[in-house]
Short mmCIF file of C-alpha atoms and ligand atoms in Angstrom, two decimals:
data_model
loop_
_atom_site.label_atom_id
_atom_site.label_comp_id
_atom_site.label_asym_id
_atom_site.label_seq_id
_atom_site.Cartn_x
_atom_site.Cartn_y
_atom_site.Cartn_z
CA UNK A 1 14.67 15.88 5.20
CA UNK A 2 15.03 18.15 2.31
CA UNK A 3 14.23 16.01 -0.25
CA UNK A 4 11.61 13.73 1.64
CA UNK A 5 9.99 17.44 1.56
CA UNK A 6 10.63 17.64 -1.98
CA UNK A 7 9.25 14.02 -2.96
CA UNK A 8 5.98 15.09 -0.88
CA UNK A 9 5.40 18.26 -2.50
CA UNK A 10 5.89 16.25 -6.34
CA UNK A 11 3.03 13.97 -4.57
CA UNK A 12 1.20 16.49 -3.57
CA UNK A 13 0.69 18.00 -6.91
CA UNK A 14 0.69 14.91 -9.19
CA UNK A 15 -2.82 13.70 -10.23
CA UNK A 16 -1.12 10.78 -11.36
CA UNK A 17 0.98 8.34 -9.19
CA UNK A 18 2.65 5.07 -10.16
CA UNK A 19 4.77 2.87 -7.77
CA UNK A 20 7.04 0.46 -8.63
CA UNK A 21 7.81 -1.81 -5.70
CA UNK A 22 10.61 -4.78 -4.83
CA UNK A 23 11.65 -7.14 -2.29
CA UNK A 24 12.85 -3.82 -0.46
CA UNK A 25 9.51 -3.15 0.01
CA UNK A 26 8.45 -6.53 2.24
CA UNK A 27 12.15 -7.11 4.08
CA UNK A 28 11.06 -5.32 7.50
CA UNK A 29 8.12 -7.64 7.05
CA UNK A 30 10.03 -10.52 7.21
CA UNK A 31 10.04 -11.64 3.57
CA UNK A 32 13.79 -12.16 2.61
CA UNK A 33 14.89 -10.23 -0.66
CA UNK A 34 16.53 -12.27 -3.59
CA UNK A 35 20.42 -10.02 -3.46
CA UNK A 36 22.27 -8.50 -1.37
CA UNK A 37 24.13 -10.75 1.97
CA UNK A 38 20.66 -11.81 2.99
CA UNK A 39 18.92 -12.44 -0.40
CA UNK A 40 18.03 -15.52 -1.61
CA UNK A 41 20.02 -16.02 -4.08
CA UNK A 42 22.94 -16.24 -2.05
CA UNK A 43 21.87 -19.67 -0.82
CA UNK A 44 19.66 -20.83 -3.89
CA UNK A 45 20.40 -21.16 -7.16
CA UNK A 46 17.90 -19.33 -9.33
CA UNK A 47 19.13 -22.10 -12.23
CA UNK A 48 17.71 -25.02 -9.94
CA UNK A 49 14.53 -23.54 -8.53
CA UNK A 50 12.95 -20.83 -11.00
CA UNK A 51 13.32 -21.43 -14.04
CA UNK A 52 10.56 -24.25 -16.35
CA UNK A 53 13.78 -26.43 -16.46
CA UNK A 54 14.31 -26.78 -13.38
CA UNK A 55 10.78 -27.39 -12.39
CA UNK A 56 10.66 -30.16 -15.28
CA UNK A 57 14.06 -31.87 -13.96
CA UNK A 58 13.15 -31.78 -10.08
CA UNK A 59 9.01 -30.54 -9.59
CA UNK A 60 9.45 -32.11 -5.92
CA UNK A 61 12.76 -29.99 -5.46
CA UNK A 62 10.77 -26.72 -6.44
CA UNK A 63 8.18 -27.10 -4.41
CA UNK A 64 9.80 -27.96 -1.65
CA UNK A 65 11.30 -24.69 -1.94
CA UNK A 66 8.10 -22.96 -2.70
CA UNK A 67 6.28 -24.58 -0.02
CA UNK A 68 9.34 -23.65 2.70
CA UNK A 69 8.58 -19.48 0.82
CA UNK A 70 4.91 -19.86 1.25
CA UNK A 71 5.40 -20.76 4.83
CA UNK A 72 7.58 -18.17 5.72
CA UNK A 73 5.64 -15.40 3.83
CA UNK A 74 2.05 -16.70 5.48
CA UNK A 75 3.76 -15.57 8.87
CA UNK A 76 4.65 -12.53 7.74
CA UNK A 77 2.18 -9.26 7.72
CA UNK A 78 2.09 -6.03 5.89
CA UNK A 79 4.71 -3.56 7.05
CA UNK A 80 4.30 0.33 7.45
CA UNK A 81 5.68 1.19 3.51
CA UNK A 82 2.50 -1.39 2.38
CA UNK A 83 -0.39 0.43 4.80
CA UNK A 84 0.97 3.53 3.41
CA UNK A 85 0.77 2.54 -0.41
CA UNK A 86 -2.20 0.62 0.10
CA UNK A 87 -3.68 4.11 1.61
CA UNK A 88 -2.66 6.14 -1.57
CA UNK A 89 -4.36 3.81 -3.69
CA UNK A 90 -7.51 4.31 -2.22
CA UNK A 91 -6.87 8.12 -2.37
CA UNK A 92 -10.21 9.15 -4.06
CA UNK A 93 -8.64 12.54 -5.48
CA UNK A 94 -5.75 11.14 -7.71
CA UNK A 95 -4.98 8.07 -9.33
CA UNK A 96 -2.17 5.87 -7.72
CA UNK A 97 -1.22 2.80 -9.11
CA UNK A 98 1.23 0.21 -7.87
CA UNK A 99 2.93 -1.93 -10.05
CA UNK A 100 4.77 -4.77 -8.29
CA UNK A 101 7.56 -7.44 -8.79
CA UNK A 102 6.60 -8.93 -5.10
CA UNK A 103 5.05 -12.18 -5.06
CA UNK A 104 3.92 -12.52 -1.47
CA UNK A 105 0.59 -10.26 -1.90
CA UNK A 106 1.34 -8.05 1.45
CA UNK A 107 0.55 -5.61 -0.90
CA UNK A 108 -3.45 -6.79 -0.89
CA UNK A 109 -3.33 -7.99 2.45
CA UNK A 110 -2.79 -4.15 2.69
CA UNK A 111 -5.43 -3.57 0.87
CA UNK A 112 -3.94 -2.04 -1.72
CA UNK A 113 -6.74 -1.00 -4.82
CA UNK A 114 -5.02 -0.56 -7.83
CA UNK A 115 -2.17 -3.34 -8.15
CA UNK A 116 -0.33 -4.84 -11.12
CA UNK A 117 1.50 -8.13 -10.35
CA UNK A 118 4.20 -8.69 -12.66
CA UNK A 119 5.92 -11.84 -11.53
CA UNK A 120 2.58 -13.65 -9.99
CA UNK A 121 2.07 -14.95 -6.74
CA UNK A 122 2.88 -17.32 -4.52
CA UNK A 123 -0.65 -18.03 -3.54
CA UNK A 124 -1.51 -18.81 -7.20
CA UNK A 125 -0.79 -22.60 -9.03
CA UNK A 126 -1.31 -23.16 -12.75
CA UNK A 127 -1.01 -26.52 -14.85
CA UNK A 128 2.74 -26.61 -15.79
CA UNK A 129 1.37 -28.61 -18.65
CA UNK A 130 -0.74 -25.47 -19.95
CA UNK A 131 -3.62 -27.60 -20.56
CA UNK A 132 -6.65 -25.11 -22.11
CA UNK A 133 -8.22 -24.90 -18.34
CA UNK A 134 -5.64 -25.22 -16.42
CA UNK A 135 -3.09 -22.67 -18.20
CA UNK A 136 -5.51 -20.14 -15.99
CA UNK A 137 -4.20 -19.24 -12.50
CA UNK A 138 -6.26 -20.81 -9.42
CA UNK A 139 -5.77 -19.23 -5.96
CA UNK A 140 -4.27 -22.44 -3.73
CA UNK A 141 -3.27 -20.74 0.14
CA UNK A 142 -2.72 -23.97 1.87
CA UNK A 143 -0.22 -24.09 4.37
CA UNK A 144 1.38 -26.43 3.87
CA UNK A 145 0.01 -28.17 0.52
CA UNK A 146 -1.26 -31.67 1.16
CA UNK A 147 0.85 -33.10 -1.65
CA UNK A 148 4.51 -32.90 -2.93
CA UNK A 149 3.67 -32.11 -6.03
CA UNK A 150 0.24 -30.38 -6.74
CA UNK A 151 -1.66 -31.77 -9.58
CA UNK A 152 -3.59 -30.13 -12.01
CA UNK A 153 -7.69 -30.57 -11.40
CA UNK A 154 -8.30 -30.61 -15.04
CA UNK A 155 -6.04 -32.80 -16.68
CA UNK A 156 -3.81 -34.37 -13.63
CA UNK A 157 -0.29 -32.79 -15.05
CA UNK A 158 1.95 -31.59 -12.26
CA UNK A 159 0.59 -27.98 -11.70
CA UNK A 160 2.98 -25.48 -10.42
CA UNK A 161 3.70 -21.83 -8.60
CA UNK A 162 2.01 -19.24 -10.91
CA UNK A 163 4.80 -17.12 -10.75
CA UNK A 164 7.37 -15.70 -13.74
CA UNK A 165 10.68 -18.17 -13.69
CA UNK A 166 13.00 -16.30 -15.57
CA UNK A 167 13.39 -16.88 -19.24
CA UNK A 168 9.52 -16.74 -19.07
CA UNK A 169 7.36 -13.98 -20.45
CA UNK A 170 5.21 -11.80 -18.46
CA UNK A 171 1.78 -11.82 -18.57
CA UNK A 172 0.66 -9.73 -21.18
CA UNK A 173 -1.86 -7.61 -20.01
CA UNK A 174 -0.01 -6.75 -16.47
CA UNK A 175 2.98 -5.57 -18.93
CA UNK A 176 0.21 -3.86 -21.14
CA UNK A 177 -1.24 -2.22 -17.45
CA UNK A 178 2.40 -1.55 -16.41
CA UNK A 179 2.95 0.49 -19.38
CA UNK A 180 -0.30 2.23 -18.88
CA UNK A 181 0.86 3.29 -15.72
CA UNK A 182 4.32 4.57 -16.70
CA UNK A 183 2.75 7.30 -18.40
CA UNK A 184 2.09 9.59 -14.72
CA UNK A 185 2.99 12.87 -13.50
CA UNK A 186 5.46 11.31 -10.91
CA UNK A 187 7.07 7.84 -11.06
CA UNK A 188 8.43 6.00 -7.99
CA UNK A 189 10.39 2.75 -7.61
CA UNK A 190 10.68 1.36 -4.06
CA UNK A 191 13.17 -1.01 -2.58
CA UNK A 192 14.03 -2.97 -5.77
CA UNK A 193 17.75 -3.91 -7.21
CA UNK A 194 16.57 -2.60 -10.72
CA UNK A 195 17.90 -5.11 -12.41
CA UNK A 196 15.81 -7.24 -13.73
CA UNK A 197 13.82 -6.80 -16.59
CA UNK A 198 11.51 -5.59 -18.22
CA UNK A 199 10.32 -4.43 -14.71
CA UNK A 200 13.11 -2.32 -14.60
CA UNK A 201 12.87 -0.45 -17.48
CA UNK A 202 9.33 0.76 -16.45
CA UNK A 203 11.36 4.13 -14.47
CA UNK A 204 13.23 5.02 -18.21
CA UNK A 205 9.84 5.10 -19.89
CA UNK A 206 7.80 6.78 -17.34
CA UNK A 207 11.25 9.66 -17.53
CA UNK A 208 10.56 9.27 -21.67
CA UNK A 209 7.30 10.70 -21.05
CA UNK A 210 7.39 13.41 -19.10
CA UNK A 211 7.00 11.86 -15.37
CA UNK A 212 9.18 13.14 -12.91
CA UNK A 213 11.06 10.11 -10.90
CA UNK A 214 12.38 9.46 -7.98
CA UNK A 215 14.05 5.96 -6.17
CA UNK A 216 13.73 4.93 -2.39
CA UNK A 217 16.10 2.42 -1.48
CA UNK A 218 18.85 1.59 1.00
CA UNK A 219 21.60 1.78 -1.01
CA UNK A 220 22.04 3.02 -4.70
CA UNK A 221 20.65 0.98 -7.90
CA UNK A 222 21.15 1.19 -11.54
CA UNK A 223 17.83 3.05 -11.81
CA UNK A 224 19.50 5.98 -9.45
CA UNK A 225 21.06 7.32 -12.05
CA UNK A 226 17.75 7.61 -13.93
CA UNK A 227 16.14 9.48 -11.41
CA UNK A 228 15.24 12.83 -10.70
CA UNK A 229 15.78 12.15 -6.84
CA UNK A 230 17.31 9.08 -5.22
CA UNK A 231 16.28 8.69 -1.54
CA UNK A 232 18.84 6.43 0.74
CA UNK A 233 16.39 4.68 3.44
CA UNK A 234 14.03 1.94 4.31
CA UNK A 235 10.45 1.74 2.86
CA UNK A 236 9.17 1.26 5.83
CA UNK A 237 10.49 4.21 7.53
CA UNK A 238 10.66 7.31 4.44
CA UNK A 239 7.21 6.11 2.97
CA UNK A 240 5.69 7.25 6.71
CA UNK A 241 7.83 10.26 7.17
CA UNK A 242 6.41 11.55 3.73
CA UNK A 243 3.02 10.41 4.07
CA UNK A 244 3.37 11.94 7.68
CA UNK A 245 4.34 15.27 5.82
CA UNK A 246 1.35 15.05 3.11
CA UNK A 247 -0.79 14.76 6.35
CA UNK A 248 0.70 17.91 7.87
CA UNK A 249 -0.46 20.82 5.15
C1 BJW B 301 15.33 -1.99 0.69
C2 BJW B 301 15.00 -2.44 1.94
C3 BJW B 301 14.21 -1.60 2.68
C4 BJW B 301 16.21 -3.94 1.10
N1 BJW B 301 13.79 -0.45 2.16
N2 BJW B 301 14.93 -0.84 0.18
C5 BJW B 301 16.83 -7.21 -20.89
C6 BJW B 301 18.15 -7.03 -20.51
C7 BJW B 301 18.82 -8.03 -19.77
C8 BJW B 301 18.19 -9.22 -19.43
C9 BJW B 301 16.89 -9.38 -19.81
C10 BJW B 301 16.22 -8.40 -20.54
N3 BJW B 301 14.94 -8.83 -20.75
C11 BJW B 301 14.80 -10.04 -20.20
C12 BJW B 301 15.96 -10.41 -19.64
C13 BJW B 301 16.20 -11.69 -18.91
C14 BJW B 301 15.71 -11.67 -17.47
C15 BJW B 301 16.49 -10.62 -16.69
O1 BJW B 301 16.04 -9.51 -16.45
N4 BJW B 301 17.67 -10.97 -16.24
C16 BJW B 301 18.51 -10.05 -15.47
C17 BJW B 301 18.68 -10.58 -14.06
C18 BJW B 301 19.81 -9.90 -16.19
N5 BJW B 301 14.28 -11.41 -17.39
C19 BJW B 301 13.40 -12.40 -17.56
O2 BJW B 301 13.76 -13.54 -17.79
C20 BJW B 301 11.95 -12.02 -17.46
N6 BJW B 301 11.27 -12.52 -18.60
C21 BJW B 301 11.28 -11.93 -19.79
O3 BJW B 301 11.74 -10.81 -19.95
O4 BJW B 301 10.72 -12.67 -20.81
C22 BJW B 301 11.03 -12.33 -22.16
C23 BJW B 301 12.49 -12.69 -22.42
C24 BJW B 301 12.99 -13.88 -21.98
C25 BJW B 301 14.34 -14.21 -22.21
C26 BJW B 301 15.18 -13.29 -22.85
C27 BJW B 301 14.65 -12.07 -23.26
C28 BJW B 301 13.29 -11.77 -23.06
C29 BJW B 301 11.32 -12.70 -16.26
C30 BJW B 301 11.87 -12.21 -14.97
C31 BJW B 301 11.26 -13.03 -13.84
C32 BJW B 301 11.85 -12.67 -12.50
N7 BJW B 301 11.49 -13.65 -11.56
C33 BJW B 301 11.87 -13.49 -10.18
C34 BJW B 301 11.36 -14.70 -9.41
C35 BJW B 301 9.84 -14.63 -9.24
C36 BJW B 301 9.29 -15.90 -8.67
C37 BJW B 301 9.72 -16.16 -7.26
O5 BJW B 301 9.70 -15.25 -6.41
O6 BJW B 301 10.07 -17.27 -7.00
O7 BJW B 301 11.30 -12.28 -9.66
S1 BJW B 301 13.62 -13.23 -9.95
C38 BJW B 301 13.45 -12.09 -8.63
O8 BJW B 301 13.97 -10.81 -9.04
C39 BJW B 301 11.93 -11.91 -8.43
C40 BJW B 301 11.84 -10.43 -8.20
O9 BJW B 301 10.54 -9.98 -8.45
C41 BJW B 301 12.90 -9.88 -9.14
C42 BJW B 301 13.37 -8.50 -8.78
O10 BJW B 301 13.97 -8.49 -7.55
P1 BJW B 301 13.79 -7.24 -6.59
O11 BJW B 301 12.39 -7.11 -6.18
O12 BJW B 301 14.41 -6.06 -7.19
O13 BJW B 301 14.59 -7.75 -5.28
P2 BJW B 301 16.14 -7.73 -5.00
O14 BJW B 301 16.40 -8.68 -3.91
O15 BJW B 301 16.92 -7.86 -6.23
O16 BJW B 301 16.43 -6.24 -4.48
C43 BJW B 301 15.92 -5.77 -3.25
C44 BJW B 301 16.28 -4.29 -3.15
O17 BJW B 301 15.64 -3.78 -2.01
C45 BJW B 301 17.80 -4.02 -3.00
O18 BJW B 301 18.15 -3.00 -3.90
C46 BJW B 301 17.94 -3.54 -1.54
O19 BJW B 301 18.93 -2.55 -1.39
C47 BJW B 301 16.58 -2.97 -1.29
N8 BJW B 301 16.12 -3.03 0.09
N9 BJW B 301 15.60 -3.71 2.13
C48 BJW B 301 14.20 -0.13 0.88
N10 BJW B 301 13.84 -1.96 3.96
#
């Protein structure tokens, strides 16, 4: 309780707020995470399904696996960590920004104002081609998608998830707005493994300049060590608790 009271006061005072969030953040939503027992990666192969090779050996394969996440994710709603974040970031008297890794946008079906999207979305497909019109992102939420393989309107290439495979570079300007955002009074990273990058290096930075940090997660990370305060819990349940406690004074 102590330090939820401490991370509230830090919030309290900050004029600045930047949130880092992770699969952590959508599990009690139903969204599985990629490690841990229940992660996806324990089943998948991120060598087979995200990554360009992959999608250029087996497009059908990927998709498949896409369309089975889409699915799952479409049935899924915002949990009590999102409603809380997206609540901050409307918060008219400071300026909270959430930088994400999450690709299932619970985050705007929250209604979340200021978010950065660093690996994508699943409700996005782009020409896996990069044709000039089609290298641009189009918003495709079918459930499921009426062909195996999407096809780019433009030039009628194979068009795929607009998310970050690894190997693949961010988009610019969401690393350029990430950055941005390190620089804050406080600096918190919810429910993510820390360990893949450069996402994860956003908590050293924000320490570099002056931010205080602080981690939420169920079990320790590489970041905790980089932290100011490391919280063991759920999202969904300390998020409440400490908005609960912002409410109270
Ligand atoms: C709870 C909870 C609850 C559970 N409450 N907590 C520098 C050093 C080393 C390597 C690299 C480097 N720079 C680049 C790399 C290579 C690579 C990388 O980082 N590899 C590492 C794994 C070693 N990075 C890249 O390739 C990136 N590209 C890049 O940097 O380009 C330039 C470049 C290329 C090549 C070489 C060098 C430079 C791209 C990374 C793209 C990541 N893509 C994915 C898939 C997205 C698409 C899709 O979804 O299909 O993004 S991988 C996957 O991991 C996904 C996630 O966004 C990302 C992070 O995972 P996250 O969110 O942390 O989830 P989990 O499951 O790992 O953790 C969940 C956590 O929640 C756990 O800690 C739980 O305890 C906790 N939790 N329930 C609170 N209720």
């Amino acid at each position: 309780m102590e330090q939820l009271r401490a991370l509230a006061s830090r919030i309290r005072t900050a004029r600045t707020v930047t949130v880092m969030t992770g699969a952590g953040v959508s599990a009690a939503s139903g969204v599985p995470t990629f490690r841990g027992p229940e992660g996806l990666w324990r089943s998948f192969r991120p060598e087979d399904l995200a990554t360009p090779e992959a999608f250029e050996r087996d497009p059908a394969l990927v998709w498949e696996w896409y369309g089975w996440r889409r699915a799952k994710v479409a049935s899924c709603r915002p949990n009590a960590a999102h409603d809380v974040l997206a609540r901050w970031s409307r918060d008219d008297l400071k300026q909270v920004r959430i930088v994400t890794q999450n690709v299932d946008d619970l985050h705007l079906r929250a209604g979340t104002r200021e978010l950065i999207r660093l690996h994508g979305s699943l409700w996005e497909v782009k020409c896996f081609n990069g044709c000039a019109v089609g290298a641009r992102a189009w918003r495709d939420d079918r459930v499921p998608l009426p062909h195996p393989v999407p096809r780019c309107p433009h030039c009628g290439g194979p068009a795929r998830p607009a998310v970050v495979w690894f190997g693949e570079s961010l988009d610019e300007s969401d690393v350029d707005r990430a950055s941005d955002a390190a620089s804050c009074e406080l600096f918190l990273t919810v429910g993510t493994s820390a360990v893949v990058y450069p996402a994860a290096g956003f908590v050293r930075l924000a320490r570099s300049r002056g931010a205080f940090t602080a981690e939420i997660n169920l079990e320790p990370t590489p970041a905790s060590s980089q932290v100011s305060l490391s919280i063991l819990g759920a999202a969904e349940e300390v998020l409440p608790a400490i908005d609960q406690l912002l409410a109270s004074v």
